[in-house]
GROMACS .gro file of C-alpha atoms in nm:
model
  411
    1MET     CA    1   9.961   7.873  15.872
    2MET     CA    2   9.932   7.722  15.502
    3GLN     CA    3  10.153   7.878  15.283
    4ARG     CA    4   9.930   8.020  14.971
    5TYR     CA    5  10.104   8.000  14.610
    6SER     CA    6  10.090   8.196  14.310
    7ILE     CA    7   9.850   8.087  14.001
    8ARG     CA    8  10.186   8.079  13.822
    9SER     CA    9  10.368   7.827  14.082
   10LYS     CA   10  10.046   7.625  14.056
   11LEU     CA   11  10.086   7.579  13.705
   12ILE     CA   12  10.442   7.549  13.678
   13SER     CA   13  10.377   7.263  13.914
   14LEU     CA   14  10.082   7.130  13.712
   15LEU     CA   15  10.274   7.121  13.357
   16PHE     CA   16  10.623   7.000  13.602
   17ILE     CA   17  10.370   6.678  13.669
   18VAL     CA   18  10.185   6.625  13.347
   19PHE     CA   19  10.560   6.609  13.183
   20SER     CA   20  10.709   6.373  13.451
   21LEU     CA   21  10.368   6.182  13.379
   22LEU     CA   22  10.431   6.180  13.005
   23CYS     CA   23  10.826   6.059  13.021
   24VAL     CA   24  10.694   5.776  13.244
   25PHE     CA   25  10.434   5.710  13.032
   26PHE     CA   26  10.658   5.668  12.680
   27VAL     CA   27  10.913   5.491  12.883
   28VAL     CA   28  10.670   5.236  12.951
   29ILE     CA   29  10.511   5.234  12.638
   30LEU     CA   30  10.895   5.214  12.486
   31ASP     CA   31  10.991   4.934  12.730
   32ARG     CA   32  10.673   4.698  12.631
   33GLU     CA   33  10.703   4.730  12.289
   34ASN     CA   34  11.112   4.637  12.264
   35LYS     CA   35  11.005   4.363  12.489
   36ILE     CA   36  10.737   4.244  12.270
   37ASN     CA   37  10.946   4.316  11.954
   38ASN     CA   38  11.254   4.117  12.108
   39GLU     CA   39  11.038   3.828  12.200
   40LYS     CA   40  10.962   3.812  11.808
   41ILE     CA   41  11.320   3.874  11.695
   42ASN     CA   42  11.413   3.614  11.944
   43SER     CA   43  11.171   3.323  11.784
   44VAL     CA   44  11.271   3.448  11.418
   45GLN     CA   45  11.663   3.385  11.549
   46ARG     CA   46  11.598   3.041  11.662
   47GLU     CA   47  11.431   2.944  11.365
   48ILE     CA   48  11.705   3.156  11.132
   49ILE     CA   49  11.997   2.955  11.382
   50TYR     CA   50  11.803   2.599  11.321
   51PHE     CA   51  11.794   2.693  10.963
   52LEU     CA   52  12.160   2.747  10.914
   53SER     CA   53  12.304   2.488  11.136
   54GLN     CA   54  12.145   2.165  10.934
   55GLN     CA   55  12.337   2.314  10.650
   56THR     CA   56  12.674   2.203  10.605
   57GLU     CA   57  12.970   2.430  10.606
   58GLU     CA   58  13.086   2.471  10.260
   59TYR     CA   59  12.733   2.549  10.150
   60PHE     CA   60  12.636   2.757  10.483
   61ILE     CA   61  12.968   2.969  10.415
   62ARG     CA   62  12.871   2.991   9.990
   63ASN     CA   63  12.518   3.100  10.065
   64LEU     CA   64  12.543   3.325  10.375
   65PRO     CA   65  12.502   3.687  10.214
   66ASP     CA   66  12.207   3.524  10.010
   67ASN     CA   67  12.040   3.353  10.352
   68THR     CA   68  12.074   3.646  10.544
   69GLU     CA   69  11.948   3.884  10.278
   70ASN     CA   70  11.657   3.721  10.250
   71MET     CA   71  11.619   3.661  10.648
   72ARG     CA   72  11.613   4.025  10.668
   73LEU     CA   73  11.942   4.046  10.886
   74VAL     CA   74  12.166   4.324  10.850
   75GLU     CA   75  12.524   4.270  10.960
   76ILE     CA   76  12.653   4.545  11.151
   77LYS     CA   77  12.997   4.710  11.031
   78ASN     CA   78  13.087   4.916  11.326
   79LYS     CA   79  13.414   4.793  11.511
   80LYS     CA   80  13.337   4.993  11.833
   81LEU     CA   81  12.924   4.877  11.827
   82ILE     CA   82  13.051   4.524  11.762
   83GLU     CA   83  13.285   4.507  12.062
   84LYS     CA   84  13.078   4.705  12.317
   85ILE     CA   85  12.776   4.418  12.163
   86ARG     CA   86  13.033   4.153  12.254
   87ALA     CA   87  13.158   4.311  12.562
   88GLU     CA   88  12.790   4.450  12.749
   89GLY     CA   89  12.545   4.206  12.628
   90ARG     CA   90  12.334   3.956  12.749
   91THR     CA   91  12.348   3.620  12.591
   92ILE     CA   92  12.026   3.496  12.549
   93PHE     CA   93  12.072   3.154  12.418
   94THR     CA   94  12.338   2.961  12.207
   95HIS     CA   95  12.347   2.707  11.972
   96THR     CA   96  12.684   2.529  11.855
   97THR     CA   97  12.749   2.299  11.590
   98ASN     CA   98  13.097   2.207  11.459
   99TYR     CA   99  13.163   2.511  11.218
  100CYS     CA  100  13.020   2.738  11.421
  101GLN     CA  101  12.854   2.926  11.742
  102PHE     CA  102  12.525   3.084  11.722
  103SER     CA  103  12.461   3.330  11.983
  104SER     CA  104  12.153   3.546  12.059
  105LEU     CA  105  12.294   3.874  12.231
  106LEU     CA  106  12.085   4.154  12.373
  107TYR     CA  107  12.208   4.468  12.377
  108SER     CA  108  12.052   4.817  12.471
  109TRP     CA  109  11.690   4.701  12.463
  110ARG     CA  110  11.797   4.499  12.085
  111MET     CA  111  11.843   4.174  11.995
  112TYR     CA  112  12.138   4.081  11.766
  113LEU     CA  113  12.281   3.745  11.619
  114SER     CA  114  12.625   3.661  11.689
  115LEU     CA  115  12.800   3.452  11.438
  116ASP     CA  116  13.108   3.288  11.565
  117CYS     CA  117  13.279   3.040  11.317
  118LYS     CA  118  13.616   2.936  11.223
  119ALA     CA  119  13.671   3.142  10.898
  120PHE     CA  120  13.486   3.433  11.044
  121GLN     CA  121  13.290   3.654  11.290
  122LYS     CA  122  12.966   3.867  11.216
  123ILE     CA  123  12.706   4.024  11.424
  124TYR     CA  124  12.378   4.138  11.250
  125THR     CA  125  12.037   4.261  11.375
  126TYR     CA  126  11.718   4.183  11.237
  127ASP     CA  127  11.584   4.460  10.969
  128GLN     CA  128  11.494   4.785  11.130
  129GLU     CA  129  11.158   4.702  11.256
  130ASP     CA  130  11.184   4.827  11.632
  131ASP     CA  131  11.395   5.121  11.511
  132ARG     CA  132  11.077   5.217  11.349
  133ILE     CA  133  10.875   5.183  11.660
  134ASP     CA  134  11.121   5.379  11.824
  135ASN     CA  135  11.083   5.639  11.608
  136VAL     CA  136  10.715   5.637  11.601
  137LEU     CA  137  10.740   5.645  11.947
  138LEU     CA  138  10.990   5.961  11.997
  139THR     CA  139  10.829   6.149  11.719
  140SER     CA  140  10.487   6.117  11.946
  141PHE     CA  141  10.691   6.208  12.234
  142LEU     CA  142  10.844   6.515  12.086
  143PHE     CA  143  10.483   6.620  11.953
  144PHE     CA  144  10.324   6.596  12.310
  145VAL     CA  145  10.629   6.786  12.452
  146VAL     CA  146  10.616   7.053  12.235
  147LEU     CA  147  10.219   7.061  12.286
  148ILE     CA  148  10.273   7.106  12.648
  149ILE     CA  149  10.532   7.359  12.590
  150LEU     CA  150  10.283   7.583  12.353
  151THR     CA  151   9.986   7.520  12.659
  152TYR     CA  152  10.266   7.641  12.883
  153ILE     CA  153  10.327   7.985  12.655
  154SER     CA  154   9.958   7.998  12.572
  155LEU     CA  155   9.855   7.995  12.961
  156PHE     CA  156  10.108   8.241  13.104
  157LYS     CA  157  10.048   8.482  12.764
  158SER     CA  158   9.642   8.494  12.870
  159LEU     CA  159   9.764   8.508  13.258
  160LYS     CA  160   9.982   8.823  13.178
  161PRO     CA  161   9.706   9.125  13.197
  162LEU     CA  162   9.675   8.988  13.538
  163GLY     CA  163   9.994   9.128  13.614
  164GLN     CA  164   9.909   9.480  13.460
  165LEU     CA  165   9.571   9.467  13.679
  166LYS     CA  166   9.749   9.406  13.964
  167ASP     CA  167   9.988   9.729  13.863
  168GLU     CA  168   9.669   9.948  13.768
  169ILE     CA  169   9.501   9.860  14.149
  170ILE     CA  170   9.872   9.968  14.270
  171LYS     CA  171   9.877  10.285  14.102
  172ILE     CA  172   9.491  10.338  14.218
  173SER     CA  173   9.616  10.313  14.585
  174HIS     CA  174   9.903  10.529  14.519
  175ASN     CA  175   9.683  10.834  14.412
  176GLU     CA  176   9.828  10.782  14.050
  177ILE     CA  177   9.607  10.780  13.695
  178GLU     CA  178   9.437  10.469  13.633
  179ASP     CA  179   9.374  10.289  13.275
  180PHE     CA  180   9.158   9.977  13.232
  181SER     CA  181   9.134   9.983  12.857
  182GLN     CA  182   9.390   9.795  12.762
  183TYR     CA  183   9.244   9.454  12.791
  184ASP     CA  184   9.162   9.181  12.549
  185ASN     CA  185   8.787   9.085  12.571
  186ASP     CA  186   8.829   8.778  12.760
  187GLU     CA  187   8.751   8.687  13.158
  188ILE     CA  188   9.003   8.880  13.285
  189GLY     CA  189   8.942   9.173  13.059
  190THR     CA  190   8.577   9.157  13.184
  191ILE     CA  191   8.699   9.173  13.554
  192ALA     CA  192   8.906   9.474  13.456
  193ALA     CA  193   8.631   9.645  13.304
  194GLU     CA  194   8.393   9.561  13.600
  195PHE     CA  195   8.665   9.682  13.856
  196SER     CA  196   8.681   9.999  13.674
  197LYS     CA  197   8.302  10.067  13.680
  198ALA     CA  198   8.331   9.981  14.057
  199TYR     CA  199   8.623  10.166  14.129
  200ARG     CA  200   8.471  10.486  13.939
  201LYS     CA  201   8.139  10.441  14.125
  202ASN     CA  202   8.291  10.449  14.473
  203LYS     CA  203   8.495  10.733  14.359
  204ASP     CA  204   8.176  10.910  14.239
  205LEU     CA  205   7.987  10.811  14.616
  206ILE     CA  206   8.326  10.947  14.770
  207ARG     CA  207   8.303  11.269  14.594
  208SER     CA  208   7.897  11.305  14.677
  209ARG     CA  209   7.963  11.258  15.075
  210GLN     CA  210   8.280  11.517  15.064
  211LEU     CA  211   8.067  11.733  14.884
  212PHE     CA  212   7.786  11.650  15.084
  213LEU     CA  213   7.949  11.712  15.421
  214ARG     CA  214   8.142  11.990  15.347
  215THR     CA  215   7.798  12.165  15.175
  216ILE     CA  216   7.625  12.081  15.518
  217MET     CA  217   7.943  12.230  15.727
  218HIS     CA  218   7.952  12.566  15.538
  219GLU     CA  219   7.588  12.621  15.535
  220LEU     CA  220   7.573  12.516  15.927
  221LYS     CA  221   7.899  12.799  15.977
  222THR     CA  222   7.661  13.093  15.894
  223PRO     CA  223   7.370  13.032  16.130
  224ILE     CA  224   7.642  12.953  16.412
  225GLY     CA  225   7.839  13.282  16.320
  226LYS     CA  226   7.486  13.484  16.316
  227GLY     CA  227   7.416  13.268  16.667
  228ARG     CA  228   7.762  13.372  16.792
  229ILE     CA  229   7.711  13.774  16.748
  230ILE     CA  230   7.367  13.745  16.857
  231ALA     CA  231   7.532  13.569  17.188
  232GLU     CA  232   7.763  13.820  17.232
  233MET     CA  233   7.466  14.087  17.176
  234THR     CA  234   7.271  13.975  17.506
  235LYS     CA  235   7.274  14.182  17.821
  236GLU     CA  236   7.234  13.892  18.120
  237ALA     CA  237   7.556  13.752  18.174
  238LYS     CA  238   7.443  13.384  18.252
  239GLN     CA  239   7.245  13.350  17.951
  240LYS     CA  240   7.517  13.503  17.726
  241LYS     CA  241   7.793  13.260  17.843
  242ARG     CA  242   7.539  12.976  17.792
  243LEU     CA  243   7.468  13.098  17.434
  244ILE     CA  244   7.859  13.137  17.351
  245GLU     CA  245   7.925  12.788  17.506
  246VAL     CA  246   7.652  12.612  17.290
  247PHE     CA  247   7.765  12.786  16.952
  248GLU     CA  248   8.118  12.689  17.020
  249ARG     CA  249   7.992  12.351  17.129
  250MET     CA  250   7.818  12.335  16.796
  251ASN     CA  251   8.146  12.503  16.592
  252ARG     CA  252   8.382  12.216  16.757
  253LEU     CA  253   8.176  11.933  16.663
  254ILE     CA  254   8.170  12.067  16.309
  255ASN     CA  255   8.549  12.109  16.303
  256GLU     CA  256   8.562  11.741  16.476
  257LEU     CA  257   8.336  11.640  16.208
  258ALA     CA  258   8.567  11.772  15.928
  259LYS     CA  259   8.887  11.635  16.075
  260ILE     CA  260   8.744  11.286  16.079
  261GLU     CA  261   8.604  11.302  15.745
  262ASN     CA  262   8.929  11.453  15.647
  263LEU     CA  263   9.115  11.191  15.793
  264PHE     CA  264   8.888  10.860  15.629
  265SER     CA  265   8.916  10.954  15.320
  266LYS     CA  266   9.305  11.015  15.317
  267ASN     CA  267   9.333  11.381  15.284
  268TYR     CA  268   9.450  11.434  15.663
  269SER     CA  269   9.835  11.323  15.719
  270LEU     CA  270   9.877  11.234  16.084
  271HIS     CA  271  10.114  11.477  16.274
  272LEU     CA  272  10.264  11.246  16.560
  273LYS     CA  273  10.459  11.451  16.812
  274ASN     CA  274  10.521  11.335  17.183
  275ASN     CA  275  10.327  11.456  17.410
  276PRO     CA  276  10.238  11.389  17.765
  277PHE     CA  277   9.887  11.176  17.837
  278SER     CA  278   9.762  11.467  18.071
  279ALA     CA  279   9.793  11.688  17.743
  280PHE     CA  280   9.577  11.479  17.547
  281LEU     CA  281   9.377  11.471  17.818
  282ASN     CA  282   9.277  11.815  17.865
  283GLU     CA  283   9.240  11.848  17.502
  284ALA     CA  284   8.954  11.607  17.530
  285LYS     CA  285   8.797  11.782  17.812
  286ASN     CA  286   8.827  12.091  17.602
  287TYR     CA  287   8.613  11.926  17.316
  288LEU     CA  288   8.378  11.728  17.566
  289LEU     CA  289   8.273  12.094  17.713
  290ARG     CA  290   8.098  11.919  18.017
  291ASP     CA  291   8.122  12.199  18.382
  292ASP     CA  292   8.085  11.886  18.554
  293PHE     CA  293   8.392  11.667  18.421
  294ASP     CA  294   8.547  11.656  18.716
  295LYS     CA  295   8.225  11.499  18.888
  296ILE     CA  296   8.139  11.247  18.636
  297ILE     CA  297   8.475  11.146  18.537
  298LYS     CA  298   8.685  10.996  18.809
  299ILE     CA  299   9.029  11.022  18.657
  300LYS     CA  300   9.334  10.828  18.826
  301LEU     CA  301   9.677  10.894  18.634
  302HIS     CA  302   9.927  10.593  18.792
  303SER     CA  303  10.145  10.767  18.548
  304ASP     CA  304  10.191  11.049  18.281
  305PRO     CA  305  10.331  10.874  17.986
  306ILE     CA  306  10.491  11.024  17.675
  307ILE     CA  307  10.296  10.932  17.393
  308ASN     CA  308  10.388  10.998  17.023
  309ALA     CA  309  10.052  11.046  16.862
  310ASP     CA  310   9.861  11.338  16.658
  311ILE     CA  311   9.715  11.551  16.936
  312GLU     CA  312   9.399  11.666  16.747
  313ILE     CA  313   9.283  11.303  16.627
  314PHE     CA  314   9.384  11.125  16.948
  315SER     CA  315   9.236  11.373  17.164
  316LEU     CA  316   8.945  11.340  16.955
  317ILE     CA  317   8.912  10.933  17.025
  318LEU     CA  318   9.017  10.946  17.404
  319LYS     CA  319   8.695  11.249  17.383
  320ASN     CA  320   8.497  10.963  17.222
  321MET     CA  321   8.545  10.688  17.421
  322LEU     CA  322   8.458  10.913  17.727
  323ASP     CA  323   8.143  11.049  17.585
  324ASN     CA  324   8.015  10.683  17.490
  325ALA     CA  325   8.109  10.602  17.856
  326LEU     CA  326   7.910  10.863  18.034
  327LYS     CA  327   7.656  10.790  17.765
  328TYR     CA  328   7.571  10.443  17.806
  329SER     CA  329   7.643  10.400  18.198
  330LYS     CA  330   7.388  10.306  18.455
  331GLU     CA  331   7.579  10.556  18.689
  332GLY     CA  332   7.614  10.856  18.455
  333THR     CA  333   7.975  10.834  18.544
  334CYS     CA  334   8.259  10.678  18.424
  335GLU     CA  335   8.667  10.605  18.513
  336LEU     CA  336   8.947  10.685  18.326
  337GLU     CA  337   9.262  10.517  18.451
  338CYS     CA  338   9.633  10.532  18.281
  339PHE     CA  339   9.940  10.363  18.340
  340ILE     CA  340  10.277  10.354  18.151
  341ASP     CA  341  10.177  10.191  17.871
  342HIS     CA  342   9.825  10.210  17.852
  343PHE     CA  343   9.495  10.394  17.927
  344VAL     CA  344   9.164  10.214  17.997
  345VAL     CA  345   8.810  10.365  18.035
  346LYS     CA  346   8.561  10.204  18.240
  347ASN     CA  347   8.148  10.280  18.311
  348SER     CA  348   7.881  10.040  18.470
  349GLY     CA  349   7.616   9.856  18.272
  350GLU     CA  350   7.473   9.528  18.153
  351PRO     CA  351   7.727   9.289  17.932
  352LEU     CA  352   7.725   9.357  17.552
  353LYS     CA  353   7.433   9.183  17.328
  354GLU     CA  354   7.645   9.139  17.087
  355PRO     CA  355   8.047   9.053  17.052
  356ILE     CA  356   8.285   9.342  17.075
  357GLU     CA  357   8.352   9.323  16.675
  358TYR     CA  358   7.983   9.384  16.587
  359TYR     CA  359   8.002   9.734  16.780
  360LEU     CA  360   8.349   9.821  16.614
  361LYS     CA  361   8.184   9.875  16.281
  362ALA     CA  362   8.033  10.167  16.149
  363PHE     CA  363   7.655  10.248  16.202
  364THR     CA  364   7.614   9.979  16.438
  365ARG     CA  365   7.444  10.020  16.822
  366ASP     CA  366   7.229   9.834  17.048
  367LYS     CA  367   6.892   9.863  16.939
  368ASN     CA  368   6.751   9.800  17.236
  369LEU     CA  369   6.929  10.096  17.406
  370LYS     CA  370   6.742  10.440  17.332
  371LYS     CA  371   7.057  10.637  17.261
  372GLU     CA  372   7.133  10.931  17.118
  373GLY     CA  373   7.421  10.836  16.809
  374MET     CA  374   7.480  10.706  16.473
  375GLY     CA  375   7.677  10.462  16.590
  376LEU     CA  376   8.025  10.553  16.490
  377GLY     CA  377   8.191  10.610  16.824
  378LEU     CA  378   8.397  10.291  16.865
  379TYR     CA  379   8.398  10.271  16.514
  380ILE     CA  380   8.602  10.599  16.481
  381VAL     CA  381   8.822  10.492  16.823
  382SER     CA  382   8.935  10.151  16.643
  383GLU     CA  383   8.989  10.294  16.309
  384VAL     CA  384   9.219  10.588  16.480
  385CYS     CA  385   9.382  10.340  16.710
  386LYS     CA  386   9.492  10.120  16.378
  387LEU     CA  387   9.594  10.451  16.245
  388HIS     CA  388   9.828  10.520  16.536
  389GLY     CA  389   9.962  10.197  16.561
  390PHE     CA  390   9.771  10.105  16.892
  391SER     CA  391   9.564   9.830  16.989
  392LEU     CA  392   9.209   9.858  17.124
  393LEU     CA  393   9.106   9.579  17.416
  394TYR     CA  394   8.753   9.506  17.570
  395GLU     CA  395   8.686   9.291  17.866
  396TYR     CA  396   8.350   9.283  18.086
  397LYS     CA  397   8.447   9.234  18.430
  398ALA     CA  398   8.267   9.328  18.786
  399HIS     CA  399   7.971   9.478  18.602
  400LYS     CA  400   8.184   9.718  18.386
  401HIS     CA  401   8.265   9.819  18.066
  402CYS     CA  402   8.634   9.819  18.025
  403PHE     CA  403   8.806   9.956  17.708
  404LYS     CA  404   9.191   9.960  17.707
  405VAL     CA  405   9.406  10.139  17.455
  406LEU     CA  406   9.792   9.970  17.442
  407PHE     CA  407  10.010  10.235  17.317
  408GLY     CA  408  10.347  10.165  17.450
  409SER     CA  409  10.572  10.432  17.670
  410ILE     CA  410  10.832  10.623  17.504
  411GLN     CA  411  11.011  10.704  17.829
   0.00000   0.00000   0.00000
């Protein structure tokens, strides 16, 4: 998997590359300018040496100060520098007369004129024009370095609100109070404002949904309660039993809806506890309320493993899986097999028209099948498995749909 880098690290890399290229550019320019300048000085030195070598020794010595000044030659006084130039300088050319040896030396990108005469030894440099070039280039380089640093500071100052926005989003995920007001009127400020609007709108929608569901459940509780009382007053035993079962089932469905709503609105904390699979199965059987449960569902407990799960919620998804399998079965029956680390629910039927991922989304179902339901069964199963850290797998083989839940036994 390709590693992802942050905006900050990308900017640092970009600025480092720009700075490196800038250094290379100025080094190349400086080297080129020095070479050009040295070639000019070399040419001038040849003319100077030719002029001086044509003079007599007496005239040369007497007029040397005036001649060097007129020729823009500056004598080097630093003894240590003189020693380095003589020791490390590269000789470009020499010209010898009977009273003096003239040498052109290159040291540290600079041209020097060396005079080794009988009466004295001197080294000269030609004016300070190359120094001026170096100073101009150095000033330009420093200017661009400062510009890069200021750009770096400005960019990171502009990106600083991104960290603040991240912290506000983290606060939201921890149900803390958010504050999106402290942002400038720039792109990040616009993103923060739009995110705040979307968040508040989503929050209002969640509240409206919760209020609607709670109102509906509250309103349904009243007629169910009255119906339950009336059922108790029915004289015929068989009819009384059926009515009580109907109202009990309706009450259970409302309670189931309330639990699922609380779970997905993050108002419910899982109560994990070790229980055998058979305990979850018994709870699912109670939720399903089918008198013919043992006839229409073929159960094979190859093992009865201990599972660490919320018995109410996990029993609900087991009930949903069995209910779904019965609803879409060709024969109106299904199978349940349990092993040491998983269980599987099977039912006969035609292959799915869409990939399984399509049916694991909320409110999705096969449009061609005229079955009652809102398309939430598999979605709820998938989400509850994720909350428990279990895996939901699907395969179609031998004309049967097989939904497997891997939980891992703790035995």
